[in-house]
Coordinates of N, CA and C in Angstrom, one line a residue:
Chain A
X1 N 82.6 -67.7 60.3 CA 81.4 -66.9 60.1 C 81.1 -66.2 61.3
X2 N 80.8 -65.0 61.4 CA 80.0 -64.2 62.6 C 78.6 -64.3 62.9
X3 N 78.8 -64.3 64.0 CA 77.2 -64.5 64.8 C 76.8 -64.7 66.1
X4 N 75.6 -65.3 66.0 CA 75.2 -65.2 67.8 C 75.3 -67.5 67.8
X5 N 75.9 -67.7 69.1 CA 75.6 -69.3 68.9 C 74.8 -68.9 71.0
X6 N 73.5 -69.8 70.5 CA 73.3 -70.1 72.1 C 73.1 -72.0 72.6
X7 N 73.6 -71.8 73.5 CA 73.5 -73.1 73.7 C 72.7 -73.5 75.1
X8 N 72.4 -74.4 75.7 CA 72.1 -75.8 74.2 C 70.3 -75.3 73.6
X9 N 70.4 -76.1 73.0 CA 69.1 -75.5 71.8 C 68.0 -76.2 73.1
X10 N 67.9 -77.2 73.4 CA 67.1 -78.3 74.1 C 67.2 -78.1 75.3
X11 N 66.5 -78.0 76.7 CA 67.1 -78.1 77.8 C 66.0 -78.2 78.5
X12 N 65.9 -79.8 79.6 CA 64.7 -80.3 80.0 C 65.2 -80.0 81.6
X13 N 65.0 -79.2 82.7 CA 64.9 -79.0 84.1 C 64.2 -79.2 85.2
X14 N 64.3 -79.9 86.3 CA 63.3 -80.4 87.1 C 62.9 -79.3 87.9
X15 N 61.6 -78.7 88.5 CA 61.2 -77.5 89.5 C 62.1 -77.6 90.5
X16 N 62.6 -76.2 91.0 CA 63.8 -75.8 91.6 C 64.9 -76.1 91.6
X17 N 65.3 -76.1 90.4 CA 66.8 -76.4 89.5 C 66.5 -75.4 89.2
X18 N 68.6 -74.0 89.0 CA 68.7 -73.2 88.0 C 69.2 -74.0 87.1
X19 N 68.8 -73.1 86.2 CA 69.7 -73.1 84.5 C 70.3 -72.4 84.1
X20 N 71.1 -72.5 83.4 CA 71.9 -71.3 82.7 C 72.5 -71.4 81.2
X21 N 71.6 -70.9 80.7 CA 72.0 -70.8 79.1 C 72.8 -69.6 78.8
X22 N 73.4 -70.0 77.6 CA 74.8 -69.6 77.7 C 74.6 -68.5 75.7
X23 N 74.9 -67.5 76.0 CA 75.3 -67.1 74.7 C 76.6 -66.1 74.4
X24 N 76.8 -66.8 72.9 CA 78.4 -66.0 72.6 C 78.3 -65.5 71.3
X25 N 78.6 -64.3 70.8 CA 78.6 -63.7 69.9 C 79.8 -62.9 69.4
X26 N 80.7 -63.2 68.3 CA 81.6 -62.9 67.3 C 81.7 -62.0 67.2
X27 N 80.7 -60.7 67.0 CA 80.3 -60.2 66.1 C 81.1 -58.3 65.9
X28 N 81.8 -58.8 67.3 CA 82.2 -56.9 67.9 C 81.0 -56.2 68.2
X29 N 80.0 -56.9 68.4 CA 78.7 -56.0 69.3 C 79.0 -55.5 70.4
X30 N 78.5 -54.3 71.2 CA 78.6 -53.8 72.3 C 77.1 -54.4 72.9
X31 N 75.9 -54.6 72.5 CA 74.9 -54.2 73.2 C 74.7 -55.7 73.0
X32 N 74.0 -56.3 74.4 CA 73.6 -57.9 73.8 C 71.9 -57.6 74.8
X33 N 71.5 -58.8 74.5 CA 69.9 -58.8 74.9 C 69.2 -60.4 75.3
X34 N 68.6 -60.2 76.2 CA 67.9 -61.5 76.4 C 66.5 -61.3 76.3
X35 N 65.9 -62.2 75.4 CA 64.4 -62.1 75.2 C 63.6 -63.4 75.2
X36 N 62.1 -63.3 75.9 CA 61.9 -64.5 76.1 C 60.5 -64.2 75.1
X37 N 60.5 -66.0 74.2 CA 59.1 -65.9 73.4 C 57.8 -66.9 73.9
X38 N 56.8 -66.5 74.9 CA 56.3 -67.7 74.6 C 54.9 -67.9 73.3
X39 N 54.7 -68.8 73.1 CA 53.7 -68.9 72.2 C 52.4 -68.2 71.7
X40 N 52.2 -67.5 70.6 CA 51.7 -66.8 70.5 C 51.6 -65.1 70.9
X41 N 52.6 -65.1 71.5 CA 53.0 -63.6 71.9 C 54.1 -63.5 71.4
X42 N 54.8 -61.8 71.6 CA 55.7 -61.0 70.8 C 56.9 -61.5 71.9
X43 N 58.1 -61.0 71.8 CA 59.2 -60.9 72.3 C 59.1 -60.5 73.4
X44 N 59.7 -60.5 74.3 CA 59.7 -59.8 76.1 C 60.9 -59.8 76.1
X45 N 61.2 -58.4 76.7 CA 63.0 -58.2 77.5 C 63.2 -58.8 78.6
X46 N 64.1 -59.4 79.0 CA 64.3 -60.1 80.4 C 65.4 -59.1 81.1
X47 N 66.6 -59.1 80.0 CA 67.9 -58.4 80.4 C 68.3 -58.0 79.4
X48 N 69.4 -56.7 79.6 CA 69.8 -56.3 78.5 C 71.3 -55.5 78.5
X49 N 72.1 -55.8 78.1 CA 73.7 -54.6 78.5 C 73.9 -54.3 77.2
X50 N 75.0 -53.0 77.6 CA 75.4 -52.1 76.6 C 76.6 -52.5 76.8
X51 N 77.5 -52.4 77.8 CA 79.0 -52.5 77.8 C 79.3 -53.8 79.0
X52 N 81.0 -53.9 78.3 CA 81.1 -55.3 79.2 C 80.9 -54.5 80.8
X53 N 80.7 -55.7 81.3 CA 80.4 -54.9 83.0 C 79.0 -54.6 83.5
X54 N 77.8 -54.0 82.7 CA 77.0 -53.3 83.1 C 75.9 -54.0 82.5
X55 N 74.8 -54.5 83.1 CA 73.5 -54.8 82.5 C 72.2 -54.0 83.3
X56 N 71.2 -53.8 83.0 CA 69.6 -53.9 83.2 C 68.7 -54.4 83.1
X57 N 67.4 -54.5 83.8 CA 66.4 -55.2 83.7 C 65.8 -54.6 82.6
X58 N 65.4 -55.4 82.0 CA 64.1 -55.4 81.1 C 62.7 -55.6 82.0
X59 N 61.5 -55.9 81.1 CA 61.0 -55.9 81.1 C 59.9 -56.9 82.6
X60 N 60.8 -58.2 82.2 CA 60.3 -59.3 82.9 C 61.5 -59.9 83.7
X61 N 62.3 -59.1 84.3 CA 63.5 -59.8 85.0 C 64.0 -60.5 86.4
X62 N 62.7 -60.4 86.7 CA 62.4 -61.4 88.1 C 62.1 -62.6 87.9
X63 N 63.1 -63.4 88.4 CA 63.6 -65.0 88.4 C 64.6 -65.6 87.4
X64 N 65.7 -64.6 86.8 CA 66.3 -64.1 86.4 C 67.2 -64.0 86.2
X65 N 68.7 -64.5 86.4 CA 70.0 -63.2 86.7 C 70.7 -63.4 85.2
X66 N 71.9 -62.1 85.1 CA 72.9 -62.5 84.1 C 74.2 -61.9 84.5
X67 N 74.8 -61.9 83.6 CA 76.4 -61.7 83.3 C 77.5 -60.8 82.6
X68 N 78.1 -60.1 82.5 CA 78.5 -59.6 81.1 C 80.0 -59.2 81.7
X69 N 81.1 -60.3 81.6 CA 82.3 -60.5 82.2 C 83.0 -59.9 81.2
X70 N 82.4 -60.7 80.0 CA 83.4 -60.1 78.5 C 82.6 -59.8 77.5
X71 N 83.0 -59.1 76.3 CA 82.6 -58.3 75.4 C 81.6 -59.6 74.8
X72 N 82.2 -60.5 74.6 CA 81.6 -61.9 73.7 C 80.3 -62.7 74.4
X73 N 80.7 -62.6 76.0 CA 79.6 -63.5 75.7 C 78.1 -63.0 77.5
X74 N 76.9 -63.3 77.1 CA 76.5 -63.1 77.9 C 75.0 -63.9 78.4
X75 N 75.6 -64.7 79.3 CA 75.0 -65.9 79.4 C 73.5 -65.2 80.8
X76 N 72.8 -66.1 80.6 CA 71.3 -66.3 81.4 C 70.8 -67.4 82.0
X77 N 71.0 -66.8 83.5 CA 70.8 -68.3 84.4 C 69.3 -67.9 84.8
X78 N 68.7 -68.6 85.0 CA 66.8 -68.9 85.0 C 66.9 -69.5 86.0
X79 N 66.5 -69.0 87.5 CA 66.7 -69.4 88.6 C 65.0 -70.3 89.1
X80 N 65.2 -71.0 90.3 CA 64.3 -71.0 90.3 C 62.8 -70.6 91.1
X81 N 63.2 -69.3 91.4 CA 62.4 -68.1 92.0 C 61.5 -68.1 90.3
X82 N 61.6 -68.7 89.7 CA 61.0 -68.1 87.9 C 60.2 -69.4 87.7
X83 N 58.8 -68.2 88.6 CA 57.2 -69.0 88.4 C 56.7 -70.5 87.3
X84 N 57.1 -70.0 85.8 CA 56.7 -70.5 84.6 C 57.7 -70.4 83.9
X85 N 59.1 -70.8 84.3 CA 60.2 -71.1 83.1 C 59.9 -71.6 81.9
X86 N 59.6 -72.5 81.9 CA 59.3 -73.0 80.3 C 59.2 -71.9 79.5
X87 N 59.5 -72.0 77.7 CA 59.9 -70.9 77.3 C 60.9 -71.2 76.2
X88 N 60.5 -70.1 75.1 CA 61.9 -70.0 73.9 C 62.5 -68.9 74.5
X89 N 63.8 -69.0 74.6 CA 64.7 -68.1 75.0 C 65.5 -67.6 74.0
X90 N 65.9 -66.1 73.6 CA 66.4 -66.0 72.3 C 67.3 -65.1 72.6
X91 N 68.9 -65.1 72.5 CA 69.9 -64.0 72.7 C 69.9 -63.1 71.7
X92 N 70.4 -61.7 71.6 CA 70.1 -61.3 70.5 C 71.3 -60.2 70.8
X93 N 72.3 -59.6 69.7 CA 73.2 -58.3 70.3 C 72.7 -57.4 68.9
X94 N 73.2 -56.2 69.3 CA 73.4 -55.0 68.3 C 74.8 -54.4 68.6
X95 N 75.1 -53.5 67.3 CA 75.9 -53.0 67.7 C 76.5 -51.8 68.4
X96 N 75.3 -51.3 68.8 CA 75.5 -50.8 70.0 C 73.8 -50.7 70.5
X97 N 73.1 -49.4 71.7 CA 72.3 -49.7 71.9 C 71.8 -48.1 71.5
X98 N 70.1 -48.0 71.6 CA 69.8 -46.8 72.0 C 69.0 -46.9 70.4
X99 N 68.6 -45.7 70.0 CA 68.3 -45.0 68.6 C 68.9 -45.5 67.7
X100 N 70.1 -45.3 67.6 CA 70.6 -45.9 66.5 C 71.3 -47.9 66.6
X101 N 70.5 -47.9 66.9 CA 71.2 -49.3 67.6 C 70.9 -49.9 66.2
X102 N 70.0 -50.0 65.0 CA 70.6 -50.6 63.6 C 69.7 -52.1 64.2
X103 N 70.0 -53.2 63.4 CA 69.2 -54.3 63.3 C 69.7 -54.9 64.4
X104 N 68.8 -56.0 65.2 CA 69.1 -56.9 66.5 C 69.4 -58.4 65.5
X105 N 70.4 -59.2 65.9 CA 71.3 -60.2 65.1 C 70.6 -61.0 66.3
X106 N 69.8 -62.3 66.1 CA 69.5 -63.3 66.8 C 70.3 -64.4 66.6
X107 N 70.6 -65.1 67.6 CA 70.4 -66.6 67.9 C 69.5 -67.5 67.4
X108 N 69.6 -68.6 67.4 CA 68.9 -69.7 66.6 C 67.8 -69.9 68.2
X109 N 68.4 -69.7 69.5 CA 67.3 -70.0 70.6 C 67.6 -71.1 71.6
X110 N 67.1 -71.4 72.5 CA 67.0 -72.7 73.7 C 66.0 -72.7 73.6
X111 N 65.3 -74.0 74.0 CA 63.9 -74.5 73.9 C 63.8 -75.0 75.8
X112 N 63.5 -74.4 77.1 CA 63.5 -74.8 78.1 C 62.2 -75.1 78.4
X113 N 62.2 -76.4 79.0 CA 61.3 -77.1 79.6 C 61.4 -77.9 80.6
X114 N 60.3 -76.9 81.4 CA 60.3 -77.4 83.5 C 59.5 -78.7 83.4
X115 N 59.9 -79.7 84.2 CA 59.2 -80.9 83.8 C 58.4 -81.0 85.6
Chain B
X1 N 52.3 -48.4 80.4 CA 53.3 -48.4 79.9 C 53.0 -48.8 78.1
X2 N 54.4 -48.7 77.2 CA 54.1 -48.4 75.8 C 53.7 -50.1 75.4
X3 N 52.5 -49.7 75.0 CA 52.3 -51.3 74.2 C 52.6 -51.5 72.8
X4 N 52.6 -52.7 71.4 CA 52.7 -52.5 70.2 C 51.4 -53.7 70.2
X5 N 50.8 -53.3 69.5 CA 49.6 -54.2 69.2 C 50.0 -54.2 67.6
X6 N 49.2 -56.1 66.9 CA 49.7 -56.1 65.7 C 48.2 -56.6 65.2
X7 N 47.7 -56.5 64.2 CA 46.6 -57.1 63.6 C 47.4 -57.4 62.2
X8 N 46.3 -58.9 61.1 CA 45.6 -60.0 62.5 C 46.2 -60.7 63.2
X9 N 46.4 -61.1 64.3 CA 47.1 -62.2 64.9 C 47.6 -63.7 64.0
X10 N 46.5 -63.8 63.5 CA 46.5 -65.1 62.3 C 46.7 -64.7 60.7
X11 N 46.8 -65.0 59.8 CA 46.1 -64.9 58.3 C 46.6 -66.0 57.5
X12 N 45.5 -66.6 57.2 CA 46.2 -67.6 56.1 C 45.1 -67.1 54.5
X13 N 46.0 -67.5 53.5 CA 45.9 -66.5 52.4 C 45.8 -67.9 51.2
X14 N 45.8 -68.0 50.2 CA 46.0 -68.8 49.1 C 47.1 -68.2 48.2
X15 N 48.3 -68.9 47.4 CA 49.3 -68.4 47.0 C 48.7 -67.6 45.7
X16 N 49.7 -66.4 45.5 CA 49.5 -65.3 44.8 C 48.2 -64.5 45.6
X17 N 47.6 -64.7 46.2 CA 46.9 -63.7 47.3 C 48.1 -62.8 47.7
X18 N 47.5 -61.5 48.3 CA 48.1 -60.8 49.0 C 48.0 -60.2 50.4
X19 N 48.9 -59.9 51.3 CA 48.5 -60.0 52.8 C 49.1 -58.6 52.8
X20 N 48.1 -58.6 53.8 CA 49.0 -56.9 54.8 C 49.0 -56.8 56.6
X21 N 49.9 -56.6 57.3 CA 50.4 -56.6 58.6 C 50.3 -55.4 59.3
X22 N 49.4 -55.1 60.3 CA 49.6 -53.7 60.8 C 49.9 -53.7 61.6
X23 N 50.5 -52.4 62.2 CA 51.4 -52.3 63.5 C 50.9 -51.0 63.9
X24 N 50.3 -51.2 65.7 CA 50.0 -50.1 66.3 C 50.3 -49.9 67.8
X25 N 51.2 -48.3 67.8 CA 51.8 -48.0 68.9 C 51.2 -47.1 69.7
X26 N 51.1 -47.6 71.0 CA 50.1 -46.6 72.2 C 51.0 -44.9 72.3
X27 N 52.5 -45.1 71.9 CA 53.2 -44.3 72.0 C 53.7 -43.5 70.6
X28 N 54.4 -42.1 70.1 CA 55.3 -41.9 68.9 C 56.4 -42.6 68.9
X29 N 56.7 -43.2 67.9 CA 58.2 -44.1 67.8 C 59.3 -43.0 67.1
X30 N 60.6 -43.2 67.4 CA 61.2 -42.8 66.8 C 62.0 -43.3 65.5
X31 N 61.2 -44.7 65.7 CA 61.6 -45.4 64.7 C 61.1 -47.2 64.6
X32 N 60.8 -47.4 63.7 CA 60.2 -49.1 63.2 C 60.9 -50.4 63.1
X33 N 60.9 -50.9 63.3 CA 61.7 -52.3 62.8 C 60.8 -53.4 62.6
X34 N 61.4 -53.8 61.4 CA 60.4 -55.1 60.8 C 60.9 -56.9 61.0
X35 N 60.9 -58.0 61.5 CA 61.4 -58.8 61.2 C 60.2 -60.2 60.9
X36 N 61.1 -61.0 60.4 CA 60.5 -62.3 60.1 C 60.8 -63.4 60.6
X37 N 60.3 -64.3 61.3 CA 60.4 -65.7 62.3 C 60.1 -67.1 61.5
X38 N 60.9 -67.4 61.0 CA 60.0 -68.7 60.1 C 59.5 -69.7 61.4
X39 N 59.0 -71.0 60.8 CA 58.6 -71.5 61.9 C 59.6 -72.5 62.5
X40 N 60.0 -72.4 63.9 CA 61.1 -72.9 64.5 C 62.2 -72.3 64.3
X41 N 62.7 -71.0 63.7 CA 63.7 -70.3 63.9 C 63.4 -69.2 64.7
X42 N 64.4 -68.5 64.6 CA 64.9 -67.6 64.9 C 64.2 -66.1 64.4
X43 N 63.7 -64.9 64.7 CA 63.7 -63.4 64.4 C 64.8 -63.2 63.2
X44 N 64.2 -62.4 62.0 CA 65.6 -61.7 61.0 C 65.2 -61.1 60.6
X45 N 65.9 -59.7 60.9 CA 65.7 -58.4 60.3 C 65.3 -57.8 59.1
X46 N 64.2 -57.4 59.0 CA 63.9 -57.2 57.4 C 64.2 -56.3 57.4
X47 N 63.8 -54.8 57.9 CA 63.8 -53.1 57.2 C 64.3 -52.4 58.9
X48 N 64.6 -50.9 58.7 CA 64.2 -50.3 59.6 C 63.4 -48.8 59.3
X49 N 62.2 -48.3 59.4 CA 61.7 -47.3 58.6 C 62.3 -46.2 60.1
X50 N 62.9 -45.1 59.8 CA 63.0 -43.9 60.2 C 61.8 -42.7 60.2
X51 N 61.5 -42.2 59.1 CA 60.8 -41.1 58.7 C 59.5 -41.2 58.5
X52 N 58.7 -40.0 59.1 CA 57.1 -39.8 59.0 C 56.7 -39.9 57.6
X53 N 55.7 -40.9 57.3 CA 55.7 -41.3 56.4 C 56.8 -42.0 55.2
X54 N 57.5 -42.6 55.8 CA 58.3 -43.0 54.9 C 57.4 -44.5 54.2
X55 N 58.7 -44.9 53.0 CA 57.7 -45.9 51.9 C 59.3 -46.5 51.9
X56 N 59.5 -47.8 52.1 CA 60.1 -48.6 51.5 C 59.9 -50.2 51.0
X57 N 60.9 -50.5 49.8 CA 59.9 -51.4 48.9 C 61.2 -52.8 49.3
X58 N 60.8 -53.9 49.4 CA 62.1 -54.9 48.9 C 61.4 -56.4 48.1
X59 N 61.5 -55.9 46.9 CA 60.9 -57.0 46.3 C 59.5 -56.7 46.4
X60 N 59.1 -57.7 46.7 CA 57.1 -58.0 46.8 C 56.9 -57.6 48.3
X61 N 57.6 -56.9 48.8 CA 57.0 -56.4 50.0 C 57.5 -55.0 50.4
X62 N 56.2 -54.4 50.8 CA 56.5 -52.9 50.8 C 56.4 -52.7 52.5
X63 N 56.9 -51.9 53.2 CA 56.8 -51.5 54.4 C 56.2 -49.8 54.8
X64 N 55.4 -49.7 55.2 CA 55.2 -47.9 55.5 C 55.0 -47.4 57.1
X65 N 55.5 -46.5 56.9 CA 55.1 -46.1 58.6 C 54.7 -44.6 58.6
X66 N 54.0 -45.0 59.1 CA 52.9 -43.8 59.4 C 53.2 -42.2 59.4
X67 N 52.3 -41.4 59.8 CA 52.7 -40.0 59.2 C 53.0 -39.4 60.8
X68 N 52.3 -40.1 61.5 CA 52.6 -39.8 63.1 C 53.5 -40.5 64.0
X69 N 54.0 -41.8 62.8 CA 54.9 -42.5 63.7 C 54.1 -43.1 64.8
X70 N 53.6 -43.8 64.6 CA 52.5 -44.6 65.8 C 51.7 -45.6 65.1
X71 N 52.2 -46.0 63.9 CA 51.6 -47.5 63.1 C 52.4 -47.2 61.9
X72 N 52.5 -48.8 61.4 CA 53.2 -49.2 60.6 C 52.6 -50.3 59.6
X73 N 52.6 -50.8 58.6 CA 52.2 -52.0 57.4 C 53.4 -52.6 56.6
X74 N 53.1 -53.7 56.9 CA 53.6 -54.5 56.2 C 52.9 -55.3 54.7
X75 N 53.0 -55.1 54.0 CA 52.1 -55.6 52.8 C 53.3 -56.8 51.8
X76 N 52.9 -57.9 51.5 CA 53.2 -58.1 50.6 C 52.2 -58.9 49.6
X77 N 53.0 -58.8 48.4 CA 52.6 -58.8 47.2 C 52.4 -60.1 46.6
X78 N 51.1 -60.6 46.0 CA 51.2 -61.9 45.5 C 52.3 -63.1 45.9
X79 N 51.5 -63.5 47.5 CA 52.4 -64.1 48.3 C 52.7 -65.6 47.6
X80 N 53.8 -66.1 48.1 CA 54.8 -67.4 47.8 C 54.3 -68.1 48.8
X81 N 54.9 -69.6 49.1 CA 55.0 -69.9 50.1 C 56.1 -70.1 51.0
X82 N 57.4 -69.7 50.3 CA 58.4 -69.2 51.6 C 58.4 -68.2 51.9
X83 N 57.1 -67.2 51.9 CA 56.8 -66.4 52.7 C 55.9 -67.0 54.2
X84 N 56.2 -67.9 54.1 CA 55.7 -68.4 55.3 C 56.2 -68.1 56.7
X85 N 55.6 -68.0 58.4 CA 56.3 -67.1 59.2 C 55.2 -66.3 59.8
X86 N 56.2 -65.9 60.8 CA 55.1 -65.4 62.0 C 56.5 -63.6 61.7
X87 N 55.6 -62.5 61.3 CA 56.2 -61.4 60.9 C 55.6 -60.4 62.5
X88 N 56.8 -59.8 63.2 CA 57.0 -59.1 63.8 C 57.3 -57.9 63.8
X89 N 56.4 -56.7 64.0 CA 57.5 -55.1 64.2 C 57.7 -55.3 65.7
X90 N 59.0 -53.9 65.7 CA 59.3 -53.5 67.0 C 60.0 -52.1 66.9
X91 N 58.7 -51.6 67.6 CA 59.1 -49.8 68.1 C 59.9 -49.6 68.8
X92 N 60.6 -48.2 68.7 CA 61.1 -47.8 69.8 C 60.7 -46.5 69.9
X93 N 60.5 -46.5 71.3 CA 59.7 -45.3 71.6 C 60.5 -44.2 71.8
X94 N 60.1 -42.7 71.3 CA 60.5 -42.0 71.8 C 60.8 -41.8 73.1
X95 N 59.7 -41.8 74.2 CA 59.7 -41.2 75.6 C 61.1 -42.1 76.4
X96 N 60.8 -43.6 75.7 CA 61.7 -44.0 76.9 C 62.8 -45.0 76.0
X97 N 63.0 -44.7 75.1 CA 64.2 -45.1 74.1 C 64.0 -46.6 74.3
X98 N 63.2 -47.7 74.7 CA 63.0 -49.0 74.6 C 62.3 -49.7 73.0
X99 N 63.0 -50.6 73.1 CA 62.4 -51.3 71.6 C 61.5 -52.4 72.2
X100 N 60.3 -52.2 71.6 CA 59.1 -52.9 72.4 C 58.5 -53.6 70.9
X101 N 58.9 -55.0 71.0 CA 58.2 -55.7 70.1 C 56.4 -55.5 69.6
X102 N 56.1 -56.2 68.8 CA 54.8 -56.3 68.7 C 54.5 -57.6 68.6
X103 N 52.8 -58.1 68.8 CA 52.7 -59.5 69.2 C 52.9 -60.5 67.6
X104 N 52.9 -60.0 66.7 CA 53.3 -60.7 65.7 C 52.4 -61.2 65.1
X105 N 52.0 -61.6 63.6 CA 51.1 -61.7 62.4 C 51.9 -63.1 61.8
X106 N 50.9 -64.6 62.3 CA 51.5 -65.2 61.8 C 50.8 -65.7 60.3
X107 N 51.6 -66.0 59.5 CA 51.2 -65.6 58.1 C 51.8 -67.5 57.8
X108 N 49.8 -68.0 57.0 CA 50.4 -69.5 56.6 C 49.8 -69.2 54.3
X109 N 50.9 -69.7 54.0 CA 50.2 -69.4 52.3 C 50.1 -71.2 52.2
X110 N 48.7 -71.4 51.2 CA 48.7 -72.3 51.0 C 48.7 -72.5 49.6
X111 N 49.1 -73.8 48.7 CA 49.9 -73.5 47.5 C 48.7 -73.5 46.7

């Protein structure tokens, strides 16, 4: 079956520990996306690429970094320069980006919690 | 910078009531997108509306977007309770081709 898997769903971190959650997606997307949800509020861009190789900041991308080595997969380390980690983290790709970029295919999410 | 504001934040309804979701953009969109979050999942794509004033229907839920492209409604009809869910648009703006969520309408039916 095609899709987005991110792992791990659960992830408990002590202050000043990075993390890095990991997502892979099937799907022949070019465009993938990192968004962070916290409660009660809409989605926020963190990071976002169109082709393997190349990413940008979104919206909230300080404390931050990512990756995009291969087409499949594009993981997000949450450093710990990043004030208030805690957070649903949701990967998300299209198939490509821009105007016509068509529907965003989510992940199921990580649940991180700074203890 | 482009905000998407959603009204109401909350609504809880009685089943076969009906709800409606509004979506409003500081900016013109070049286009809408609708999705739904059950609770503890994941965002999934319901519609994408294109056109000023466009009307599209799926089942008991109708979607419209505006004639200026700068708000959008979600309505549905004589709600269920697996309509349950926190319902999200996300614009993309013309000026700066970003898809900018909105804060989301979480929607509880009770039976």
């Amino acid at each position: 079956d095609g899709g987005i898997t991110q792992s791990p769903k659960y992830l408990f971190r002590k202050e000043g520990q990075n993390v890095t959650l990991s997502c892979e997606q099937n799907l022949n997307h070019d465009a993938m996306y990192w968004y962070r949800q916290d409660p009660g509020q809409g989605l926020r861009l963190i990071y976002y690429s169109q082709i393997v190789n190349d990413f940008q900041k979104g919206d909230i991308a300080e404390g931050y970094s990512v990756s995009r080595e291969k087409k499949e997969s594009f993981p997000l380390t949450v450093t710990s320069a990043q004030k208030n980690p805690t957070a649903f983290y949701l990967c998300a790709s299209s198939i490509r980006s821009g105007f016509n970029t068509g529907e965003l295919f989510f992940g199921e999410g990580s649940r991180l919690t700074v203890l | 910078g482009q905000q998407v504001m959603q009204i109401p934040q909350y609504q809880h309804v009685q089943e076969g009531e009906d709800f409606t979701t509004y979506c409003n953009s500081s900016t013109t969109l070049s286009n809408i997108q609708w999705y739904k979050q059950r609770p503890g999942g994941h965002p999934v794509f319901l519609i994408q509306l294109v056109k000023s004033g466009e009307v599209k229907k799926q089942k008991r839920l109708t979607f419209q977007f505006g004639e200026a492209k700068k708000n959008s409604s979600l309505h549905i009809t004589a709600t269920q309770t697996t309509d349950v869910g926190t319902y999200f648009c996300a614009g993309r703006s013309v000026d700066t081709d970003k898809l900018i969520f909105g804060t989301g309408t979480r929607l509880q039916v009770f039976p």
